Amino acid sequence: MNVRRVEIKSLATYVPPRLLTNADLEKMIDTTDEWIMQRTGIRQRHIVDPGVATSDLAAEAAKEAIKRAGLKPEDIDLIIVGTVTPDMLFPSTACLVQHKIGATKAWGFDLSAACSAFTYSLTVGSQLVAAGGVKNALVIGADVMSSIIDYTDRATCVLFGDGAGAVVLAPSSDPNLGILDFEHMIDGSGGGALCMPAGGSRMPASHETVDQRLHYVKQDGQTVFKFAVRNTGEICERLLKRNNLTGHELDLFVSHQANKRIIMSAAERIGMPEEKVVINIDRFGNTTAATIPLALNDAVESGRLKKGHLIMLTSVGAGFTVGSVLVRWGL
Ligand code: UT7
């Protein structure tokens, strides 16, 4: 597929140190640790201190990823920041990160695809490297979800956390390793099921929108759940089929972490046993664009992900956005 094969040259993540546990939430809203664990698999999430923004988390992950790739900030040609919580509507968080890390020769932009922002950014970045216009691309997934969560709404506030992950993409040194293929789709008919209604051009910020708490995440959980269960499995099947593969040939399934039940049903559909599925939602919650790099990082650190492994990354997010990327891991 690619003009030239593109590899993930390094990976790094960052989460803010402060924890928000289920026990903390029990004191804030009408919920229980048991309900949250059973329905979602989440035990705790990391939350920023006031004043810390997405670009701060993104820059931490980015600096470390560049170092691990054996590069300097000025070697980076392109920065893509996948996020749904930019520091500001503009300038882009990519511009803020570029300045913070001193990537003086890079251009870049933000990519809005909610929970699919990392899979989409990986695809866009790798296609630009594959085409030859860019050598080293920094792809970041970062979100400060706590900045748009209503901590009086028990249906959403138990779900999300803050975090960032970054990878450096470059032409593969070994043509067998790297990003092999992708499959993406969007379904805008689901836009109302998961959104932040106010603060954009449709409903600019006003006293009224603030009073009505419209600058927070609103979700119809069951609609999103059903869509995610069906479409995560389906898109993985399509990508496997096109590559003449079955789930049994995959070494690891690395899904967006929104709900343990969604991940396990998709894994089951493509025939992946539990021991090949990465689950770390218990420690981080749903960090939106950062879940997949955080899951990859855990898999590497625990020794479950090794050079040469064939892995499937997959996501479903607001929009709806759906993504799947097939990778032969090279680190
Ligand atoms: O990454 C972006 C994509 N987002 C997702 O993938 C999220 C998809 N949705 C989900 O993961 C699930 O729908 C949730 C975890 C959000 C909710 O789980 P559910 O099993 O679909 O529960 P529900 O919304 O049907 O609610 C069941 C009950 C309700 O009470 P009643 O009406 O049965 O009396 C809720 O009011 O659970 C209640 N409930 C809670 N109870 C305790 C909702 N939130 C809570 C809570 N604690 N935090």
mmCIF file of C-alpha atoms and ligand atoms in Angstrom:
data_model
loop_
_atom_site.group_PDB
_atom_site.id
_atom_site.type_symbol
_atom_site.label_atom_id
_atom_site.label_comp_id
_atom_site.label_asym_id
_atom_site.label_seq_id
_atom_site.Cartn_x
_atom_site.Cartn_y
_atom_site.Cartn_z
ATOM 1 C CA MET A 1 0.000 0.000 0.000
ATOM 2 C CA ASN A 2 2.628 2.536 1.074
ATOM 3 C CA VAL A 3 4.977 4.221 -1.355
ATOM 4 C CA ARG A 4 7.661 3.505 1.221
ATOM 5 C CA ARG A 5 7.149 1.630 4.491
ATOM 6 C CA VAL A 6 6.904 3.844 7.590
ATOM 7 C CA GLU A 7 7.914 2.745 11.065
ATOM 8 C CA ILE A 8 7.159 3.867 14.591
ATOM 9 C CA LYS A 9 10.660 4.882 15.671
ATOM 10 C CA SER A 10 9.823 5.645 19.298
ATOM 11 C CA LEU A 11 6.978 5.878 21.780
ATOM 12 C CA ALA A 12 6.560 7.914 24.969
ATOM 13 C CA THR A 13 3.652 8.841 27.203
ATOM 14 C CA TYR A 14 2.875 11.270 29.988
ATOM 15 C CA VAL A 15 0.087 11.417 32.557
ATOM 16 C CA PRO A 16 -0.316 14.055 35.262
ATOM 17 C CA PRO A 17 0.530 12.695 38.736
ATOM 18 C CA ARG A 18 -2.775 13.508 40.510
ATOM 19 C CA LEU A 19 -5.220 10.608 40.838
ATOM 20 C CA LEU A 20 -9.016 10.642 40.880
ATOM 21 C CA THR A 21 -10.150 7.274 42.239
ATOM 22 C CA ASN A 22 -13.564 5.638 42.354
ATOM 23 C CA ALA A 23 -13.484 6.228 46.107
ATOM 24 C CA ASP A 24 -13.006 9.974 45.448
ATOM 25 C CA LEU A 25 -15.982 9.948 43.052
ATOM 26 C CA GLU A 26 -18.154 8.160 45.618
ATOM 27 C CA LYS A 27 -17.743 11.296 47.775
ATOM 28 C CA MET A 28 -18.640 13.665 44.901
ATOM 29 C CA ILE A 29 -21.656 11.997 43.206
ATOM 30 C CA ASP A 30 -24.193 9.210 43.708
ATOM 31 C CA THR A 31 -22.076 6.281 42.494
ATOM 32 C CA THR A 32 -20.167 3.243 43.757
ATOM 33 C CA ASP A 33 -16.813 1.670 43.012
ATOM 34 C CA GLU A 34 -18.710 -1.534 42.235
ATOM 35 C CA TRP A 35 -20.939 0.121 39.569
ATOM 36 C CA ILE A 36 -17.991 1.828 37.864
ATOM 37 C CA MET A 37 -15.834 -1.331 37.880
ATOM 38 C CA GLN A 38 -18.632 -3.584 36.621
ATOM 39 C CA ARG A 39 -19.929 -1.292 33.874
ATOM 40 C CA THR A 40 -16.631 0.164 32.653
ATOM 41 C CA GLY A 41 -13.591 -1.556 34.217
ATOM 42 C CA ILE A 42 -12.241 1.803 35.490
ATOM 43 C CA ARG A 43 -10.651 2.057 38.958
ATOM 44 C CA GLN A 44 -8.839 5.415 38.736
ATOM 45 C CA ARG A 45 -7.844 8.192 36.338
ATOM 46 C CA HIS A 46 -5.080 10.821 36.237
ATOM 47 C CA ILE A 47 -6.274 14.426 36.352
ATOM 48 C CA VAL A 48 -4.323 17.659 35.780
ATOM 49 C CA ASP A 49 -3.923 20.399 38.357
ATOM 50 C CA PRO A 50 -5.687 23.674 37.531
ATOM 51 C CA GLY A 51 -3.883 25.618 34.817
ATOM 52 C CA VAL A 52 -2.287 22.579 33.136
ATOM 53 C CA ALA A 53 -3.346 22.254 29.491
ATOM 54 C CA THR A 54 -3.203 19.700 26.688
ATOM 55 C CA SER A 55 -0.051 21.213 25.172
ATOM 56 C CA ASP A 56 1.743 20.754 28.527
ATOM 57 C CA LEU A 57 1.028 16.998 28.576
ATOM 58 C CA ALA A 58 1.704 16.703 24.834
ATOM 59 C CA ALA A 59 5.063 18.466 25.119
ATOM 60 C CA GLU A 60 6.230 16.118 27.895
ATOM 61 C CA ALA A 61 5.410 13.034 25.813
ATOM 62 C CA ALA A 62 6.849 14.620 22.661
ATOM 63 C CA LYS A 63 10.216 15.571 24.193
ATOM 64 C CA GLU A 64 10.714 12.018 25.458
ATOM 65 C CA ALA A 65 9.618 10.438 22.164
ATOM 66 C CA ILE A 66 12.092 12.594 20.228
ATOM 67 C CA LYS A 67 14.884 11.644 22.649
ATOM 68 C CA ARG A 68 14.058 7.929 22.409
ATOM 69 C CA ALA A 69 14.127 8.176 18.608
ATOM 70 C CA GLY A 70 17.700 9.472 18.892
ATOM 71 C CA LEU A 71 16.660 12.780 17.357
ATOM 72 C CA LYS A 72 16.693 16.463 18.274
ATOM 73 C CA PRO A 73 13.594 18.697 18.194
ATOM 74 C CA GLU A 74 14.913 20.431 15.079
ATOM 75 C CA ASP A 75 14.919 17.073 13.240
ATOM 76 C CA ILE A 76 11.102 16.980 13.381
ATOM 77 C CA ASP A 77 9.449 18.012 10.098
ATOM 78 C CA LEU A 78 5.778 17.605 11.001
ATOM 79 C CA ILE A 79 3.693 17.702 14.207
ATOM 80 C CA ILE A 80 0.147 16.346 14.319
ATOM 81 C CA VAL A 81 -1.748 16.699 17.577
ATOM 82 C CA GLY A 82 -4.881 14.588 17.811
ATOM 83 C CA THR A 83 -7.073 16.193 20.450
ATOM 84 C CA VAL A 84 -10.600 17.196 21.339
ATOM 85 C CA THR A 85 -9.417 19.504 24.135
ATOM 86 C CA PRO A 86 -7.049 21.988 22.457
ATOM 87 C CA ASP A 87 -5.602 24.649 24.790
ATOM 88 C CA MET A 88 -7.682 27.159 22.792
ATOM 89 C CA LEU A 89 -9.843 26.953 19.665
ATOM 90 C CA PHE A 90 -6.894 28.583 17.935
ATOM 91 C CA PRO A 91 -3.955 28.706 17.559
ATOM 92 C CA SER A 92 -3.625 24.970 17.130
ATOM 93 C CA THR A 93 -2.116 22.914 19.929
ATOM 94 C CA ALA A 94 0.448 21.713 17.362
ATOM 95 C CA CYS A 95 1.764 25.302 17.143
ATOM 96 C CA LEU A 96 1.939 25.559 20.943
ATOM 97 C CA VAL A 97 3.775 22.228 21.199
ATOM 98 C CA GLN A 98 6.159 23.181 18.389
ATOM 99 C CA HIS A 99 7.185 26.301 20.305
ATOM 100 C CA LYS A 100 7.415 24.514 23.679
ATOM 101 C CA ILE A 101 9.711 21.741 22.458
ATOM 102 C CA GLY A 102 11.754 23.894 20.050
ATOM 103 C CA ALA A 103 10.882 21.989 16.878
ATOM 104 C CA THR A 104 11.935 24.993 14.857
ATOM 105 C CA LYS A 105 11.783 23.312 11.445
ATOM 106 C CA ALA A 106 8.377 21.651 11.799
ATOM 107 C CA TRP A 107 4.972 22.494 10.364
ATOM 108 C CA GLY A 108 1.843 20.940 11.750
ATOM 109 C CA PHE A 109 -1.811 20.989 12.693
ATOM 110 C CA ASP A 110 -4.417 19.564 15.047
ATOM 111 C CA LEU A 111 -6.615 16.659 14.030
ATOM 112 C CA SER A 112 -10.134 16.418 15.420
ATOM 113 C CA ALA A 113 -11.491 12.870 15.541
ATOM 114 C CA ALA A 114 -12.203 12.482 19.282
ATOM 115 C CA CYS A 115 -11.301 8.970 20.438
ATOM 116 C CA SER A 116 -10.090 8.029 16.939
ATOM 117 C CA ALA A 117 -7.662 10.946 16.858
ATOM 118 C CA PHE A 118 -4.607 8.761 17.448
ATOM 119 C CA THR A 119 -5.438 6.156 14.781
ATOM 120 C CA TYR A 120 -6.300 8.913 12.277
ATOM 121 C CA SER A 121 -3.191 10.981 13.118
ATOM 122 C CA LEU A 122 -1.030 7.884 12.744
ATOM 123 C CA THR A 123 -2.492 7.260 9.300
ATOM 124 C CA VAL A 124 -2.181 10.868 8.126
ATOM 125 C CA GLY A 125 1.376 11.190 9.465
ATOM 126 C CA SER A 126 2.501 7.890 7.990
ATOM 127 C CA GLN A 127 0.994 8.695 4.593
ATOM 128 C CA LEU A 128 2.907 11.985 4.462
ATOM 129 C CA VAL A 129 6.142 10.212 5.383
ATOM 130 C CA ALA A 130 5.373 7.415 2.906
ATOM 131 C CA ALA A 131 4.848 9.912 0.098
ATOM 132 C CA GLY A 132 8.293 11.363 0.746
ATOM 133 C CA GLY A 133 7.305 14.918 1.646
ATOM 134 C CA VAL A 134 8.170 14.487 5.315
ATOM 135 C CA LYS A 135 10.999 12.538 6.971
ATOM 136 C CA ASN A 136 10.354 12.627 10.720
ATOM 137 C CA ALA A 137 6.756 13.097 11.857
ATOM 138 C CA LEU A 138 5.754 13.561 15.480
ATOM 139 C CA VAL A 139 2.269 12.184 16.063
ATOM 140 C CA ILE A 140 0.681 13.010 19.417
ATOM 141 C CA GLY A 141 -2.594 12.006 21.014
ATOM 142 C CA ALA A 142 -3.342 14.219 24.020
ATOM 143 C CA ASP A 143 -6.396 15.273 25.967
ATOM 144 C CA VAL A 144 -7.297 17.059 29.164
ATOM 145 C CA MET A 145 -10.781 15.610 29.373
ATOM 146 C CA SER A 146 -11.189 16.953 32.916
ATOM 147 C CA SER A 147 -11.469 20.445 31.354
ATOM 148 C CA ILE A 148 -14.760 19.527 29.602
ATOM 149 C CA ILE A 149 -16.280 17.071 32.070
ATOM 150 C CA ASP A 150 -19.210 17.960 34.292
ATOM 151 C CA TYR A 151 -18.274 16.544 37.702
ATOM 152 C CA THR A 152 -21.940 16.673 38.743
ATOM 153 C CA ASP A 153 -22.994 14.305 35.894
ATOM 154 C CA ARG A 154 -22.441 10.745 37.085
ATOM 155 C CA ALA A 155 -23.120 9.301 33.632
ATOM 156 C CA THR A 156 -19.958 10.879 32.181
ATOM 157 C CA CYS A 157 -17.627 12.025 34.949
ATOM 158 C CA VAL A 158 -16.642 8.516 36.010
ATOM 159 C CA LEU A 159 -15.411 7.670 32.511
ATOM 160 C CA PHE A 160 -12.671 10.083 31.541
ATOM 161 C CA GLY A 161 -9.076 10.929 32.460
ATOM 162 C CA ASP A 162 -6.188 13.083 31.192
ATOM 163 C CA GLY A 163 -3.029 11.963 29.391
ATOM 164 C CA ALA A 164 -0.775 12.128 26.354
ATOM 165 C CA GLY A 165 1.212 9.814 24.116
ATOM 166 C CA ALA A 166 3.589 10.507 21.245
ATOM 167 C CA VAL A 167 5.311 8.533 18.528
ATOM 168 C CA VAL A 168 7.956 9.526 15.998
ATOM 169 C CA LEU A 169 7.346 8.169 12.494
ATOM 170 C CA ALA A 170 10.107 7.790 9.919
ATOM 171 C CA PRO A 171 10.880 5.714 6.812
ATOM 172 C CA SER A 172 11.399 2.096 7.903
ATOM 173 C CA SER A 173 14.930 0.813 8.190
ATOM 174 C CA ASP A 174 13.505 -2.714 7.713
ATOM 175 C CA PRO A 175 10.791 -2.944 5.026
ATOM 176 C CA ASN A 176 9.041 -5.765 6.939
ATOM 177 C CA LEU A 177 8.395 -3.528 9.947
ATOM 178 C CA GLY A 178 6.046 -0.595 10.357
ATOM 179 C CA ILE A 179 2.544 0.534 9.490
ATOM 180 C CA LEU A 180 1.073 -2.020 7.088
ATOM 181 C CA ASP A 181 -2.473 -0.863 6.366
ATOM 182 C CA PHE A 182 -5.437 1.082 7.717
ATOM 183 C CA GLU A 183 -9.218 1.214 7.471
ATOM 184 C CA HIS A 184 -11.207 4.244 8.607
ATOM 185 C CA MET A 185 -14.785 5.472 8.360
ATOM 186 C CA ILE A 186 -17.035 8.174 9.782
ATOM 187 C CA ASP A 187 -20.783 8.220 10.404
ATOM 188 C CA GLY A 188 -21.981 11.752 11.072
ATOM 189 C CA SER A 189 -25.523 10.610 11.826
ATOM 190 C CA GLY A 190 -24.240 9.802 15.325
ATOM 191 C CA GLY A 191 -23.011 13.340 16.021
ATOM 192 C CA GLY A 192 -25.603 14.122 18.658
ATOM 193 C CA ALA A 193 -24.881 11.014 20.742
ATOM 194 C CA LEU A 194 -21.560 12.328 22.047
ATOM 195 C CA CYS A 195 -20.687 16.002 21.859
ATOM 196 C CA MET A 196 -19.923 19.272 23.598
ATOM 197 C CA PRO A 197 -22.842 21.455 22.445
ATOM 198 C CA ALA A 198 -21.615 24.989 23.228
ATOM 199 C CA GLY A 199 -18.489 27.024 22.615
ATOM 200 C CA GLY A 200 -18.374 26.586 18.839
ATOM 201 C CA SER A 201 -19.955 28.636 16.035
ATOM 202 C CA ARG A 202 -23.370 26.976 16.439
ATOM 203 C CA MET A 203 -23.754 28.043 20.058
ATOM 204 C CA PRO A 204 -21.073 30.574 21.038
ATOM 205 C CA ALA A 205 -20.284 30.940 24.735
ATOM 206 C CA SER A 206 -22.791 33.093 26.611
ATOM 207 C CA HIS A 207 -24.045 33.383 30.180
ATOM 208 C CA GLU A 208 -26.954 31.193 29.118
ATOM 209 C CA THR A 209 -24.780 28.380 27.714
ATOM 210 C CA VAL A 210 -22.646 28.398 30.832
ATOM 211 C CA ASP A 211 -25.697 28.389 33.127
ATOM 212 C CA GLN A 212 -27.072 25.413 31.180
ATOM 213 C CA ARG A 213 -23.740 23.554 31.498
ATOM 214 C CA LEU A 214 -23.473 23.164 27.734
ATOM 215 C CA HIS A 215 -19.654 23.415 27.672
ATOM 216 C CA TYR A 216 -19.377 19.891 28.984
ATOM 217 C CA VAL A 217 -19.407 16.443 27.378
ATOM 218 C CA LYS A 218 -22.935 15.142 26.776
ATOM 219 C CA GLN A 219 -23.327 11.474 25.978
ATOM 220 C CA ASP A 220 -26.122 9.030 25.206
ATOM 221 C CA GLY A 221 -24.103 6.146 26.650
ATOM 222 C CA GLN A 222 -26.163 3.263 25.331
ATOM 223 C CA THR A 223 -26.267 4.555 21.740
ATOM 224 C CA VAL A 224 -22.494 5.032 21.758
ATOM 225 C CA PHE A 225 -21.993 1.650 23.406
ATOM 226 C CA LYS A 226 -24.033 -0.221 20.775
ATOM 227 C CA PHE A 227 -22.358 1.603 17.888
ATOM 228 C CA ALA A 228 -18.898 0.952 19.342
ATOM 229 C CA VAL A 229 -19.498 -2.755 19.916
ATOM 230 C CA ARG A 230 -20.746 -3.322 16.352
ATOM 231 C CA ASN A 231 -18.299 -1.092 14.513
ATOM 232 C CA THR A 232 -15.086 -1.894 16.368
ATOM 233 C CA GLY A 233 -15.468 -5.554 15.472
ATOM 234 C CA GLU A 234 -16.598 -4.843 11.906
ATOM 235 C CA ILE A 235 -13.751 -2.525 10.965
ATOM 236 C CA CYS A 236 -11.161 -4.931 12.370
ATOM 237 C CA GLU A 237 -12.683 -7.769 10.352
ATOM 238 C CA ARG A 238 -12.553 -5.680 7.149
ATOM 239 C CA LEU A 239 -8.901 -4.777 7.676
ATOM 240 C CA LEU A 240 -7.931 -8.365 8.464
ATOM 241 C CA LYS A 241 -9.797 -9.697 5.432
ATOM 242 C CA ARG A 242 -8.140 -7.260 3.042
ATOM 243 C CA ASN A 243 -4.761 -8.450 4.328
ATOM 244 C CA ASN A 244 -5.733 -12.148 4.122
ATOM 245 C CA LEU A 245 -5.383 -12.460 7.881
ATOM 246 C CA THR A 246 -7.465 -13.813 10.739
ATOM 247 C CA GLY A 247 -7.479 -12.601 14.318
ATOM 248 C CA HIS A 248 -5.546 -15.737 15.298
ATOM 249 C CA GLU A 249 -2.521 -14.427 13.432
ATOM 250 C CA LEU A 250 -2.392 -11.208 15.476
ATOM 251 C CA ASP A 251 -0.043 -11.058 18.453
ATOM 252 C CA LEU A 252 -1.822 -8.215 20.263
ATOM 253 C CA PHE A 253 -5.097 -6.288 20.121
ATOM 254 C CA VAL A 254 -4.638 -2.667 21.210
ATOM 255 C CA SER A 255 -7.983 -0.936 21.343
ATOM 256 C CA HIS A 256 -9.105 2.511 22.411
ATOM 257 C CA GLN A 257 -9.985 2.197 26.099
ATOM 258 C CA ALA A 258 -13.547 3.480 26.587
ATOM 259 C CA ASN A 259 -15.136 0.486 28.229
ATOM 260 C CA LYS A 260 -13.701 -2.950 28.995
ATOM 261 C CA ARG A 261 -16.919 -4.587 27.757
ATOM 262 C CA ILE A 262 -16.616 -2.907 24.315
ATOM 263 C CA ILE A 263 -12.982 -4.011 23.973
ATOM 264 C CA MET A 264 -13.689 -7.619 24.937
ATOM 265 C CA SER A 265 -16.672 -7.976 22.608
ATOM 266 C CA ALA A 266 -14.641 -6.701 19.632
ATOM 267 C CA ALA A 267 -11.743 -8.985 20.564
ATOM 268 C CA GLU A 268 -14.067 -11.962 20.787
ATOM 269 C CA ARG A 269 -15.594 -11.174 17.395
ATOM 270 C CA ILE A 270 -12.196 -11.391 15.665
ATOM 271 C CA GLY A 271 -11.122 -14.404 17.716
ATOM 272 C CA MET A 272 -8.574 -12.757 20.004
ATOM 273 C CA PRO A 273 -8.222 -14.479 23.379
ATOM 274 C CA GLU A 274 -8.082 -12.322 26.511
ATOM 275 C CA GLU A 275 -4.329 -12.829 26.971
ATOM 276 C CA LYS A 276 -3.730 -11.029 23.650
ATOM 277 C CA VAL A 277 -5.865 -7.994 24.560
ATOM 278 C CA VAL A 278 -4.350 -4.926 26.214
ATOM 279 C CA ILE A 279 -6.533 -3.487 28.972
ATOM 280 C CA ASN A 280 -5.306 -0.569 31.067
ATOM 281 C CA ILE A 281 -8.568 1.366 31.383
ATOM 282 C CA ASP A 282 -8.548 0.404 35.086
ATOM 283 C CA ARG A 283 -5.615 2.778 35.720
ATOM 284 C CA PHE A 284 -6.250 5.609 33.253
ATOM 285 C CA GLY A 285 -9.953 5.687 32.320
ATOM 286 C CA ASN A 286 -10.812 7.007 28.870
ATOM 287 C CA THR A 287 -8.112 9.553 27.950
ATOM 288 C CA THR A 288 -9.641 9.995 24.440
ATOM 289 C CA ALA A 289 -6.716 10.582 22.014
ATOM 290 C CA ALA A 290 -4.128 9.187 24.441
ATOM 291 C CA THR A 291 -5.565 5.723 25.148
ATOM 292 C CA ILE A 292 -3.789 3.813 22.376
ATOM 293 C CA PRO A 293 -0.260 5.140 23.022
ATOM 294 C CA LEU A 294 -0.812 4.574 26.759
ATOM 295 C CA ALA A 295 -1.887 0.988 26.019
ATOM 296 C CA LEU A 296 1.074 0.435 23.670
ATOM 297 C CA ASN A 297 3.436 1.775 26.313
ATOM 298 C CA ASP A 298 2.049 -0.614 28.924
ATOM 299 C CA ALA A 299 2.389 -3.536 26.533
ATOM 300 C CA VAL A 300 6.028 -2.650 25.800
ATOM 301 C CA GLU A 301 6.912 -2.109 29.472
ATOM 302 C CA SER A 302 5.310 -5.388 30.549
ATOM 303 C CA GLY A 303 7.135 -7.294 27.796
ATOM 304 C CA ARG A 304 3.909 -8.271 25.983
ATOM 305 C CA LEU A 305 4.769 -6.251 22.859
ATOM 306 C CA LYS A 306 8.002 -7.150 21.114
ATOM 307 C CA LYS A 307 9.777 -6.404 17.859
ATOM 308 C CA GLY A 308 8.189 -8.306 14.981
ATOM 309 C CA HIS A 309 4.756 -8.660 16.600
ATOM 310 C CA LEU A 310 1.713 -8.120 14.378
ATOM 311 C CA ILE A 311 -0.747 -5.831 16.141
ATOM 312 C CA MET A 312 -4.138 -4.263 15.495
ATOM 313 C CA LEU A 313 -4.883 -0.753 16.792
ATOM 314 C CA THR A 314 -8.541 0.235 16.769
ATOM 315 C CA SER A 315 -10.880 2.985 17.940
ATOM 316 C CA VAL A 316 -14.411 4.330 17.931
ATOM 317 C CA GLY A 317 -15.128 7.897 18.966
ATOM 318 C CA ALA A 318 -17.490 10.848 18.802
ATOM 319 C CA GLY A 319 -18.629 11.738 15.312
ATOM 320 C CA PHE A 320 -18.872 8.809 14.965
ATOM 321 C CA THR A 321 -15.280 8.112 13.951
ATOM 322 C CA VAL A 322 -13.996 4.572 13.483
ATOM 323 C CA GLY A 323 -10.427 3.515 12.839
ATOM 324 C CA SER A 324 -8.165 0.513 12.586
ATOM 325 C CA VAL A 325 -4.436 0.322 11.850
ATOM 326 C CA LEU A 326 -2.365 -2.811 11.269
ATOM 327 C CA VAL A 327 1.243 -2.573 12.459
ATOM 328 C CA ARG A 328 4.286 -4.876 12.446
ATOM 329 C CA TRP A 329 5.955 -3.547 15.617
ATOM 330 C CA GLY A 330 9.568 -2.522 15.204
ATOM 331 C CA LEU A 331 10.787 -1.344 18.605
HETATM 332 O O1 UT7 B 1 -14.694 6.917 23.905
HETATM 333 C C1 UT7 B 1 -15.840 7.526 23.452
HETATM 334 C C2 UT7 B 1 -16.893 6.579 23.307
HETATM 335 N N1 UT7 B 1 -17.601 6.391 24.538
HETATM 336 C C3 UT7 B 1 -17.956 5.161 24.865
HETATM 337 O O2 UT7 B 1 -17.574 4.223 24.207
HETATM 338 C C4 UT7 B 1 -18.903 4.961 26.033
HETATM 339 C C5 UT7 B 1 -19.971 3.998 25.639
HETATM 340 N N2 UT7 B 1 -20.973 3.784 26.671
HETATM 341 C C6 UT7 B 1 -20.701 3.108 27.802
HETATM 342 O O3 UT7 B 1 -19.575 2.716 28.048
HETATM 343 C C7 UT7 B 1 -21.844 2.798 28.746
HETATM 344 O O4 UT7 B 1 -23.063 3.085 28.110
HETATM 345 C C8 UT7 B 1 -21.750 3.572 30.100
HETATM 346 C C9 UT7 B 1 -20.609 3.044 30.913
HETATM 347 C C10 UT7 B 1 -21.584 5.050 29.834
HETATM 348 C C11 UT7 B 1 -23.048 3.356 30.894
HETATM 349 O O5 UT7 B 1 -23.238 1.969 31.114
HETATM 350 P P1 UT7 B 1 -24.640 1.296 30.805
HETATM 351 O O6 UT7 B 1 -24.510 -0.096 31.210
HETATM 352 O O7 UT7 B 1 -24.988 1.596 29.374
HETATM 353 O O8 UT7 B 1 -25.593 2.041 31.811
HETATM 354 P P2 UT7 B 1 -26.868 2.934 31.497
HETATM 355 O O9 UT7 B 1 -26.508 4.233 30.876
HETATM 356 O O10 UT7 B 1 -27.892 2.092 30.800
HETATM 357 O O11 UT7 B 1 -27.391 3.197 32.974
HETATM 358 C C12 UT7 B 1 -27.863 2.135 33.803
HETATM 359 C C13 UT7 B 1 -28.219 2.704 35.155
HETATM 360 C C14 UT7 B 1 -29.123 3.921 35.098
HETATM 361 O O12 UT7 B 1 -30.018 3.863 36.187
HETATM 362 P P3 UT7 B 1 -31.524 3.363 35.979
HETATM 363 O O13 UT7 B 1 -32.110 4.289 34.972
HETATM 364 O O14 UT7 B 1 -31.409 1.942 35.468
HETATM 365 O O15 UT7 B 1 -32.095 3.471 37.346
HETATM 366 C C15 UT7 B 1 -28.186 5.074 35.301
HETATM 367 O O16 UT7 B 1 -28.819 6.198 35.857
HETATM 368 O O17 UT7 B 1 -27.005 3.128 35.818
HETATM 369 C C16 UT7 B 1 -27.198 4.483 36.273
HETATM 370 N N3 UT7 B 1 -25.895 5.136 36.273
HETATM 371 C C17 UT7 B 1 -25.061 5.078 37.313
HETATM 372 N N4 UT7 B 1 -25.156 4.483 38.525
HETATM 373 C C18 UT7 B 1 -24.119 4.600 39.363
HETATM 374 C C19 UT7 B 1 -25.317 5.866 35.283
HETATM 375 N N5 UT7 B 1 -24.116 6.286 35.680
HETATM 376 C C20 UT7 B 1 -23.929 5.810 36.934
HETATM 377 C C21 UT7 B 1 -22.873 5.913 37.857
HETATM 378 N N6 UT7 B 1 -23.014 5.293 39.058
HETATM 379 N N7 UT7 B 1 -21.729 6.593 37.592
#
